[in-house]
Short mmCIF file of C-alpha atoms and ligand atoms in Angstrom, two decimals:
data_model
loop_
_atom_site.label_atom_id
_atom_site.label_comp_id
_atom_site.label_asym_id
_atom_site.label_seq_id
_atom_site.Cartn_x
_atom_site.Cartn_y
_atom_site.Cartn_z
CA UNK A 1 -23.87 -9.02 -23.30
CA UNK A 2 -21.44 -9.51 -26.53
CA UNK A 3 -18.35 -11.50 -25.97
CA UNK A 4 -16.49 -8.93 -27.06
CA UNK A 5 -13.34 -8.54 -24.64
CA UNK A 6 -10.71 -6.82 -25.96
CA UNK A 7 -7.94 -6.37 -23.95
CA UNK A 8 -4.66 -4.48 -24.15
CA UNK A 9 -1.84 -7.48 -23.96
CA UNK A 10 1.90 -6.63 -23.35
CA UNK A 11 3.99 -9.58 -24.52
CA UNK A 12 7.06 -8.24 -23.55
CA UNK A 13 9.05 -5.30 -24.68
CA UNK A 14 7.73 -3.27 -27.58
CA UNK A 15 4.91 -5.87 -27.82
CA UNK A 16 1.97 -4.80 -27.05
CA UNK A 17 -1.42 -6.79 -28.74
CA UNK A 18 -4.93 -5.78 -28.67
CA UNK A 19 -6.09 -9.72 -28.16
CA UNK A 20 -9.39 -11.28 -27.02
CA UNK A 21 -9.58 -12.57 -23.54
CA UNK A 22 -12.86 -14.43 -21.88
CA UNK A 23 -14.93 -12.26 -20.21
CA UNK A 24 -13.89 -12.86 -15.99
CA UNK A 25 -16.75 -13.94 -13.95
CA UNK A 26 -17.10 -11.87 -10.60
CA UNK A 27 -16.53 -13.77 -7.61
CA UNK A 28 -19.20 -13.75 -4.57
CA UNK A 29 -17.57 -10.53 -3.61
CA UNK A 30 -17.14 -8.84 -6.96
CA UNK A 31 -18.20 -7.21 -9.70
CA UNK A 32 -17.93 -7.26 -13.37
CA UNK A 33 -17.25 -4.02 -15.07
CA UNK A 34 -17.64 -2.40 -18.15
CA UNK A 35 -14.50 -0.42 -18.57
CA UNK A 36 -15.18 3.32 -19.59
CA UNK A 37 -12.22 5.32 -19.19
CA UNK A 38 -8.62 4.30 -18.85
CA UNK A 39 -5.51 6.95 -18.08
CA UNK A 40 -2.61 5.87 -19.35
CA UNK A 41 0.19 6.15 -16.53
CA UNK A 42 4.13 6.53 -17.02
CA UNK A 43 4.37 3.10 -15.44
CA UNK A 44 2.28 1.48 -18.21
CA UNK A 45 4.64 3.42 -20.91
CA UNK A 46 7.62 1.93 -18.80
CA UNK A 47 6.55 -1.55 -19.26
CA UNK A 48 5.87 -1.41 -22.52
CA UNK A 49 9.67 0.01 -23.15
CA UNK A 50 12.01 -1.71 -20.81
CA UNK A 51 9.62 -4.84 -19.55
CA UNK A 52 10.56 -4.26 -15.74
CA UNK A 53 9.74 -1.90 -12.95
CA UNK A 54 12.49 -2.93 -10.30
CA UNK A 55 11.55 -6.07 -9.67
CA UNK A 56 8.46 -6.02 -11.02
CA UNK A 57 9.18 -8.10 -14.38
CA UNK A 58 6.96 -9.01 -17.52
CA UNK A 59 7.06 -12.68 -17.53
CA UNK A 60 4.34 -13.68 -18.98
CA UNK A 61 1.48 -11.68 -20.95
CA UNK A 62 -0.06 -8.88 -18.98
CA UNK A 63 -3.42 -6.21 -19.33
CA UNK A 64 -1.80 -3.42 -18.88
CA UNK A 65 -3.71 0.00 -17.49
CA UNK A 66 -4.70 0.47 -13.89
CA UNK A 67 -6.35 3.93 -14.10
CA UNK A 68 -9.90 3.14 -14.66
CA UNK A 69 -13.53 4.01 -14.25
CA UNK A 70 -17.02 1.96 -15.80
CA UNK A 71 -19.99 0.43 -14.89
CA UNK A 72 -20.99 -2.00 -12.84
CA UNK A 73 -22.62 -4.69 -15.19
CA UNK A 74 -22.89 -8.04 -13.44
CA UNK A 75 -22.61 -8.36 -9.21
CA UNK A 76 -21.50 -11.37 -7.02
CA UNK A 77 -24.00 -13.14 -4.94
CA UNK A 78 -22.77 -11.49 -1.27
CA UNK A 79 -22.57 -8.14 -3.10
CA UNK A 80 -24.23 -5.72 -0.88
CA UNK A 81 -23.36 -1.42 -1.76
CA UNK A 82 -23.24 -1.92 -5.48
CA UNK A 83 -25.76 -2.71 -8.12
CA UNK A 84 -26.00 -3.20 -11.70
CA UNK A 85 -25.78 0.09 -13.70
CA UNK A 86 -23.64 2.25 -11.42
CA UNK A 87 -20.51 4.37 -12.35
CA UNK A 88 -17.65 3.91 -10.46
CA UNK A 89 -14.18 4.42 -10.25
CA UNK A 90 -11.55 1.32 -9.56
CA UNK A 91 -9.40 1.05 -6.51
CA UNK A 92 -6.27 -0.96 -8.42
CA UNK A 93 -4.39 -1.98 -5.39
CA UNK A 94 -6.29 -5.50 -3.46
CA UNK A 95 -4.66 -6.48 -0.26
CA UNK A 96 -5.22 -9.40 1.98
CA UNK A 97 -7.16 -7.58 4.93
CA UNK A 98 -5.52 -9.65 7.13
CA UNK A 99 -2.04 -8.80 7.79
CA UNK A 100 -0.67 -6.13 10.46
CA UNK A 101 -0.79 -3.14 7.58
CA UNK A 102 -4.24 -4.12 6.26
CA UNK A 103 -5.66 -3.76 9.91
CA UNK A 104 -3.86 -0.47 10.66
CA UNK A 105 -5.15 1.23 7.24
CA UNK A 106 -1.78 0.97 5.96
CA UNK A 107 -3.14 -1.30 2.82
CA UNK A 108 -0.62 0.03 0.45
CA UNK A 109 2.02 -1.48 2.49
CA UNK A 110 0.37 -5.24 2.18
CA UNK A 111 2.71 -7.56 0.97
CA UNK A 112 0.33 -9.39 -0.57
CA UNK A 113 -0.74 -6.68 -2.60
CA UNK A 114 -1.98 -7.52 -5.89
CA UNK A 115 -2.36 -3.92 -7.82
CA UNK A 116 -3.81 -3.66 -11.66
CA UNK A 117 -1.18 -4.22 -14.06
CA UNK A 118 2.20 -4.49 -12.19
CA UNK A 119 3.38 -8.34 -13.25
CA UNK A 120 1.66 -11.30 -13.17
CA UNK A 121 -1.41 -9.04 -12.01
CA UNK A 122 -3.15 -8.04 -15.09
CA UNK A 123 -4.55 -4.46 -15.15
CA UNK A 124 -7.91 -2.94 -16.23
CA UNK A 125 -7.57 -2.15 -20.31
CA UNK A 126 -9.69 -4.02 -21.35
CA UNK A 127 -14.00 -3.95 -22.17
CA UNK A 128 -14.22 -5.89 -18.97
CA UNK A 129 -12.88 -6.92 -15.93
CA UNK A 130 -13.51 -8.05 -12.22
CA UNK A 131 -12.80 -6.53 -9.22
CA UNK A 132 -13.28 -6.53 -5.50
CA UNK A 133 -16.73 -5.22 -4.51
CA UNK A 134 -14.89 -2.92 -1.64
CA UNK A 135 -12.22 -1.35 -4.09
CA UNK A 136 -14.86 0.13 -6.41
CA UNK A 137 -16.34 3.60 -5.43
CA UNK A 138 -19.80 4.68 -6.94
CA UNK A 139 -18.82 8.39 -8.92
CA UNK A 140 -21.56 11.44 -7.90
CA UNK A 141 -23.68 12.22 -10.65
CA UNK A 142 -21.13 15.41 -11.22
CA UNK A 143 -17.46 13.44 -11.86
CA UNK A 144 -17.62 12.36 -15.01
CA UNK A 145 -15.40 8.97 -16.00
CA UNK A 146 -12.50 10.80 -16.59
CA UNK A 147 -12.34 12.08 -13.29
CA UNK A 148 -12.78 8.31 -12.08
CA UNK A 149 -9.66 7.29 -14.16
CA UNK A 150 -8.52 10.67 -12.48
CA UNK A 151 -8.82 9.99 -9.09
CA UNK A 152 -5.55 6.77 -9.18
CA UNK A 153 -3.17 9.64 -9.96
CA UNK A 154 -4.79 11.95 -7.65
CA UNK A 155 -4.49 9.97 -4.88
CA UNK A 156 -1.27 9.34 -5.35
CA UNK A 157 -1.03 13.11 -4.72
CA UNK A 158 -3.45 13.19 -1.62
CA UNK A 159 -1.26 10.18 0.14
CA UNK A 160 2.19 12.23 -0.64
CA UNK A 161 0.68 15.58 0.69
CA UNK A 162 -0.58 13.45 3.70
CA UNK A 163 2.52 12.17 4.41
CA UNK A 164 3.75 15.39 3.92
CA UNK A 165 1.39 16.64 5.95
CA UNK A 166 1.13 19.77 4.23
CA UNK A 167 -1.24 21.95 6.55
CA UNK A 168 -3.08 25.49 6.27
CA UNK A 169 -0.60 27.96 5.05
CA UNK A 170 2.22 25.75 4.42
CA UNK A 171 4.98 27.01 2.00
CA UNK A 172 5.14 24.21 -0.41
CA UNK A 173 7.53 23.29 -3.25
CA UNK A 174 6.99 20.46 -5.75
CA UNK A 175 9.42 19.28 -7.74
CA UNK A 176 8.83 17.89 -11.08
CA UNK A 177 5.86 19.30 -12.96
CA UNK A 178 4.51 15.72 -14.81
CA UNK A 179 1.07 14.56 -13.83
CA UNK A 180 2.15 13.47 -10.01
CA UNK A 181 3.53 16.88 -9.81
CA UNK A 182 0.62 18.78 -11.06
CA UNK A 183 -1.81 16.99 -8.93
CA UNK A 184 0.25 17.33 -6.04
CA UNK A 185 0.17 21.42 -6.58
CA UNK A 186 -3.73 20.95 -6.92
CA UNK A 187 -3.72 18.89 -4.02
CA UNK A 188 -1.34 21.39 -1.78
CA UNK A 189 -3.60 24.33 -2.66
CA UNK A 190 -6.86 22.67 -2.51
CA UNK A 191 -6.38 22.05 1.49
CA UNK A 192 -5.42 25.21 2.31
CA UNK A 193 -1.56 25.60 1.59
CA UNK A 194 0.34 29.14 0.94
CA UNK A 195 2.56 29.51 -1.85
CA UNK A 196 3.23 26.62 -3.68
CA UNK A 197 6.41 26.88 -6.08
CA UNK A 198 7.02 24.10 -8.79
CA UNK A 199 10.14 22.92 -10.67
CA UNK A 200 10.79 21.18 -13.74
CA UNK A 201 12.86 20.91 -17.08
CA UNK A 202 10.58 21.40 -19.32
CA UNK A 203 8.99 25.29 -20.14
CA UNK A 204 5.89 23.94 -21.50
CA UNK A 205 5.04 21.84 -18.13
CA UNK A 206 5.75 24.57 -16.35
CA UNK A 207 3.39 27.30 -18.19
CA UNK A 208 0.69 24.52 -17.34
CA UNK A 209 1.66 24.47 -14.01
CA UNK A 210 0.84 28.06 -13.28
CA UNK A 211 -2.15 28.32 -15.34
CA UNK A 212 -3.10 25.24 -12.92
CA UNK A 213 -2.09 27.86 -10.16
CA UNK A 214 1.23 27.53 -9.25
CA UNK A 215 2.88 30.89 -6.99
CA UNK A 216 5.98 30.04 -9.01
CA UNK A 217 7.62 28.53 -11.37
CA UNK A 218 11.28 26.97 -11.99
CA UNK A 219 12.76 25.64 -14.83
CA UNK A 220 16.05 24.19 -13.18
CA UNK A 221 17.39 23.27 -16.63
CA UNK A 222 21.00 24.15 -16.44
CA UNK A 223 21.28 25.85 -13.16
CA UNK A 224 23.71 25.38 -9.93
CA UNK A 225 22.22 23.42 -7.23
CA UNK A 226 22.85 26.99 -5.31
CA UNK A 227 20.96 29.17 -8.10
CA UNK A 228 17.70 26.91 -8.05
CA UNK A 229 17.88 27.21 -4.22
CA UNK A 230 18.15 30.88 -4.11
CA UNK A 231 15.50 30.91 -6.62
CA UNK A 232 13.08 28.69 -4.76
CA UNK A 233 13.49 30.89 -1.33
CA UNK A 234 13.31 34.38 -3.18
CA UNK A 235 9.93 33.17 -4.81
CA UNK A 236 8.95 32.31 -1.46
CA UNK A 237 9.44 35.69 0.20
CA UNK A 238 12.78 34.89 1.26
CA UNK A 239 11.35 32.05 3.04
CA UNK A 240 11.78 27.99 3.01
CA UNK A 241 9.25 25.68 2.00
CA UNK A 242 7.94 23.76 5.20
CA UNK A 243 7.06 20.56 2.73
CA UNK A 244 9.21 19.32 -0.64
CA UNK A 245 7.00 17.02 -2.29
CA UNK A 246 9.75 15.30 -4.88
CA UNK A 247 8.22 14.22 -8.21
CA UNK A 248 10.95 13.52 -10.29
CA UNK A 249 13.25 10.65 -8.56
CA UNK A 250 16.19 12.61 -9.96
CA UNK A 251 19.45 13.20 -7.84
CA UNK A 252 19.91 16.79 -7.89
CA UNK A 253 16.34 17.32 -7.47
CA UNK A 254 16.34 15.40 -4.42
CA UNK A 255 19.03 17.28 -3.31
CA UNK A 256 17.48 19.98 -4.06
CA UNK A 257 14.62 19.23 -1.98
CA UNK A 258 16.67 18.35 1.23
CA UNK A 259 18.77 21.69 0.67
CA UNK A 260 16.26 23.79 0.83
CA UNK A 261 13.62 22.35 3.13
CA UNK A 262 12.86 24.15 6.26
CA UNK A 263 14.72 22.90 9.32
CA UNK A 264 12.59 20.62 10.93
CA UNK A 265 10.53 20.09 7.87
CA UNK A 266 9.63 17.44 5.48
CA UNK A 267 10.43 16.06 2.27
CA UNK A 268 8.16 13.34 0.81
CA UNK A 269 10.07 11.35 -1.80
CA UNK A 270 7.13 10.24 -4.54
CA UNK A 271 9.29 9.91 -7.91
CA UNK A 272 11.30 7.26 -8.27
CA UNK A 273 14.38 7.18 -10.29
CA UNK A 274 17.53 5.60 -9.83
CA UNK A 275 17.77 2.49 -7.55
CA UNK A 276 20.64 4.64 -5.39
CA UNK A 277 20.98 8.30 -5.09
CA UNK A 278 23.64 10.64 -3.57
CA UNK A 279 22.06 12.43 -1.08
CA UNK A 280 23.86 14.99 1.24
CA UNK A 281 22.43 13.20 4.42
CA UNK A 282 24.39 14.87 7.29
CA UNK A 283 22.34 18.07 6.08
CA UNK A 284 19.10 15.91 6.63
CA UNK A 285 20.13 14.66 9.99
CA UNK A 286 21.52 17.98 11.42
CA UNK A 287 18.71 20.26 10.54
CA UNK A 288 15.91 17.44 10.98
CA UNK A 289 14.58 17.66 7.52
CA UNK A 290 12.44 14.04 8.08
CA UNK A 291 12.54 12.02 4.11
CA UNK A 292 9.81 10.26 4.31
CA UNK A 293 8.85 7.60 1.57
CA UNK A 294 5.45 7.23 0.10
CA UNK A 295 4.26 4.43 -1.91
CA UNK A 296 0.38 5.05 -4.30
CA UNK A 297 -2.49 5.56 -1.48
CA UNK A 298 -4.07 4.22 1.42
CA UNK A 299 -7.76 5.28 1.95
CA UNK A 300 -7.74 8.51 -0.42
CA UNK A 301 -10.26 7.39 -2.84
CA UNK A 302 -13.05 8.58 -1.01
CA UNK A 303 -10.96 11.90 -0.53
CA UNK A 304 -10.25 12.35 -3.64
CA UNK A 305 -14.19 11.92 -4.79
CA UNK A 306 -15.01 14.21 -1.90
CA UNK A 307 -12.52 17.36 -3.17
CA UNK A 308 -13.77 17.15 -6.92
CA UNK A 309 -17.54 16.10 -6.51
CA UNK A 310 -17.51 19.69 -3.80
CA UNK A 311 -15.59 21.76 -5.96
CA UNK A 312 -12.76 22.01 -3.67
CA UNK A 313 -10.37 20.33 -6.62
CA UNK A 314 -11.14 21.19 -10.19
CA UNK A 315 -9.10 19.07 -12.52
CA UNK A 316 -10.96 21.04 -15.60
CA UNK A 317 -7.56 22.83 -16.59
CA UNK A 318 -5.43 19.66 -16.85
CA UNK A 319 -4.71 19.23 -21.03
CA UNK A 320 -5.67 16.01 -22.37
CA UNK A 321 -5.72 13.47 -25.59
CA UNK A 322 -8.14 10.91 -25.89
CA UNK A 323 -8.20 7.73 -27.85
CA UNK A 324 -10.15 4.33 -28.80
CA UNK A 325 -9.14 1.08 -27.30
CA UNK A 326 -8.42 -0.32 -30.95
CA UNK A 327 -5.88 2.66 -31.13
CA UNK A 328 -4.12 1.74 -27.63
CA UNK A 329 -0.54 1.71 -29.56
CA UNK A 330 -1.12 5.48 -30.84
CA UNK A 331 -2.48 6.17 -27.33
CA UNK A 332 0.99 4.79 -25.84
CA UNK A 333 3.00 6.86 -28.17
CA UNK A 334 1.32 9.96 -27.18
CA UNK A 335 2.43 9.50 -23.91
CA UNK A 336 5.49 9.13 -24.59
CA UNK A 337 5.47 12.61 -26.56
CA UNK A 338 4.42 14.02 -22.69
CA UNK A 339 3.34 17.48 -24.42
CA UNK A 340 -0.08 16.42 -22.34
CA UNK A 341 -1.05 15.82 -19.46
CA UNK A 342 -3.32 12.65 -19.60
CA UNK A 343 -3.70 10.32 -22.51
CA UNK A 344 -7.39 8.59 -21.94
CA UNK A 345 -8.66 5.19 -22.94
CA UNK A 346 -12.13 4.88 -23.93
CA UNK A 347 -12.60 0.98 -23.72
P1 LIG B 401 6.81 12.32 -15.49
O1 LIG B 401 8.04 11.66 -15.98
O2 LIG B 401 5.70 12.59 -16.44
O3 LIG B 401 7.18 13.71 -14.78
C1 LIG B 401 8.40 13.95 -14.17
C2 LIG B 401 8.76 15.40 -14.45
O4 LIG B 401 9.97 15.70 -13.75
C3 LIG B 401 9.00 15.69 -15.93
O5 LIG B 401 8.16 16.74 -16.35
C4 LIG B 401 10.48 16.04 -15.98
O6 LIG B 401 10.76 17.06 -16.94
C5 LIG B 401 10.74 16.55 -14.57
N1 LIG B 401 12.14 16.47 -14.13
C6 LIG B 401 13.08 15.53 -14.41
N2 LIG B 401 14.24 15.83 -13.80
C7 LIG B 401 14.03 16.96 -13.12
C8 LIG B 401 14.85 17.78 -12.28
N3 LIG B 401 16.13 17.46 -12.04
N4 LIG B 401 14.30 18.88 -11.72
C9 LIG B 401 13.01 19.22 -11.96
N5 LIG B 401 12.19 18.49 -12.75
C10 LIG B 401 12.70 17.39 -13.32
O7 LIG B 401 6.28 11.39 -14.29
P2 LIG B 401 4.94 11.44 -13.42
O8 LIG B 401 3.93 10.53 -14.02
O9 LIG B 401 4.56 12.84 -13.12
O10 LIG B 401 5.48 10.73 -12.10
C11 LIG B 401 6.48 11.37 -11.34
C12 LIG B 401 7.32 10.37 -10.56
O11 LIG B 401 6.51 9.76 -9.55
C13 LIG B 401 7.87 9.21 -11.39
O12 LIG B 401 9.20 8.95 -10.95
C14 LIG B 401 6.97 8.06 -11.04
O13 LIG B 401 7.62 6.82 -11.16
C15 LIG B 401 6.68 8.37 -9.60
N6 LIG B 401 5.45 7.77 -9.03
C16 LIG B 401 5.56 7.27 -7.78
C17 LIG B 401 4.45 6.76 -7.16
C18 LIG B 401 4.60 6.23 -5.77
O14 LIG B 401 3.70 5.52 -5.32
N7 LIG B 401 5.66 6.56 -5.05
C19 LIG B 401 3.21 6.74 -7.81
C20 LIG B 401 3.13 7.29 -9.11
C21 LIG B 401 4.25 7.81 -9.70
ZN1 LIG B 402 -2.30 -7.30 4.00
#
């Protein structure tokens, strides 16, 4: 094995370094693993240009990247399901296993959690890195490791239409056509929803969107919180959604979302914006639109392998750039441009 470990280092803000890092050593119950494929995620860009997630703060240098798939390349001593040479994608989020969430499934909830690449945890962009025997899933011969890095963000998706529970038939709209909101209109349709109408700003996200397979599509861009709403129920057969899956964390989206929901339906707040929002929360309370939060994934890995290695999700049609680990700053910019939908790593 070379010593080679270069690693994608984010001083602070605007200071990003490719730098050399020792190669980890896995743990009993770990792995070492070459790093294929990293996606680069908004929250990586966000780091990068304002140093802080809420109150997650770059304090110290940090790996960034947390959407990642490799091979196995070294195993711990009390390793037992992997073995040297196998592809897998990498569960980011570790939790202590020991606390009321962790023993109800609710892992994401673990306050413990340490997750790739949200501070002082450093992420996954790098040649190698260890992780936690259980939070690495072997990929079927047919996902290649772009799905792997795929299957984070899809997840994300799976746990929000879970939460959702978005059901057979299900009118569906998602607002906010970026990656979450893309995969989340994959996700709707895949298990068996009706119509699923999307919203967003932005014309070219949106033409994606219904190649992709959206019923409908919105651009809100200048419209009356009443004209988007008659728009959404007239695209749905004069109907209401049953589910709003909100992708955007902005305020009149979320507004949006609560406005137009079905009574007695759901709304599952994924994007996250501003730290307080004006919502009109009588409406909510009055018609029994439930908000429910939703925060990455609990258990949807193997889901999420499940629905692309059958066929049931086909992530083919998303539009993609690709770039070399020694071109990580390009790579960052491109995201930043958004006119794709995933910007890959190859470490
Ligand atoms: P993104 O910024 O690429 O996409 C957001 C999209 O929303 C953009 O295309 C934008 O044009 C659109 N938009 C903005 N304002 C809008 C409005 N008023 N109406 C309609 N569309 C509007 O982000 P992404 O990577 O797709 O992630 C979406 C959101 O989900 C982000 O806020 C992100 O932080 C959040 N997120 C949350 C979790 C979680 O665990 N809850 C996990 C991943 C991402
Ligand atoms: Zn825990």
């Amino acid at each position: 094995m070379s010593e080679d470990n270069l690693s994608a280092v984010l001083h602070g803000v605007d200071d990003l370094r490719l730098e050399q890092v020792p190669i980890p050593k896995p743990g009993p119950k770990q792995v070492l693993v070459r790093v294929h494929t990293v996606g680069i995620c908004g929250s990586d860009v966000h780091f990068w240009t304002r140093g802080a997630i809420g109150p997650f703060i770059v304090k110290e240098p940090m790996i960034v990247g947390h959407e990642t798939s490799g091979v196995v390349s070294e195993i711990g001593s009390e390793v037992q399901h992997l073995k040297v040479g196998d592809r897998i994608a990498m569960e980011p989020g570790l939790s202590c296993k020991l606390c009321e969430h962790c023993k109800t499934g609710r892992y994401n909830l673990c306050p413990e959690s340490r997750f790739f690449a949200t501070p002082p945890i450093n992420g996954a962009l790098s040649r190698y890195v260890v992780h936690d025997d259980d939070f690495c899933f072997k990929l079927p011969d047919n996902l290649s490791f772009e799905d792997g890095a795929l299957i984070e963000p899809l997840s994300v998706a799976i746990h929000a239409c879970r939460r959702g529970n978005v059901r057979m038939g299900h009118r569906v709209l998602v607002l906010g056509a970026g990656p979450i909101g893309v995969l989340n209109l994959l996700t709707a349709k895949s298990v068996g929803a009706g119509k699923v109408v999307i919203t967003d700003l932005d014309d070219g996200r949106l033409s994606l969107a219904k190649k992709l397979g959206a019923d409908a599509t919105i651009n809100v861009k200048g419209k009356s919180l009443e004209a988007v709403r008659a728009e959404i129920i007239s695209a749905l057969g004069g109907q209401q959604p049953h589910v709003c899956v909100e992708c955007t964390g902005a305020q009149p989206s979320i507004e949006t979302a609560i406005t137009t929901t079905k009574s007695g339906g759901v709304i599952v707040l994924v994007g996250l914006g501003a730290d307080r929002v004006e919502i009109p929360i009588i409406e909510s309370a009055t018609r029994e639109v439930d908000i429910r939060g939703t925060f990455r994934y609990a258990n949807c890995y193997p889901t999420a392998i499940e629905l692309l290695s059958s066929g049931k999700l086909d992530l083919s049609g998303l539009t993609r750039a690709h770039y070399k680990l020694e071109d990580t700053l390009e790579a960052f910019k491109r995201n930043q441009k958004a006119d794709v939908i995933k910007v890959f790593i190859q470490c």
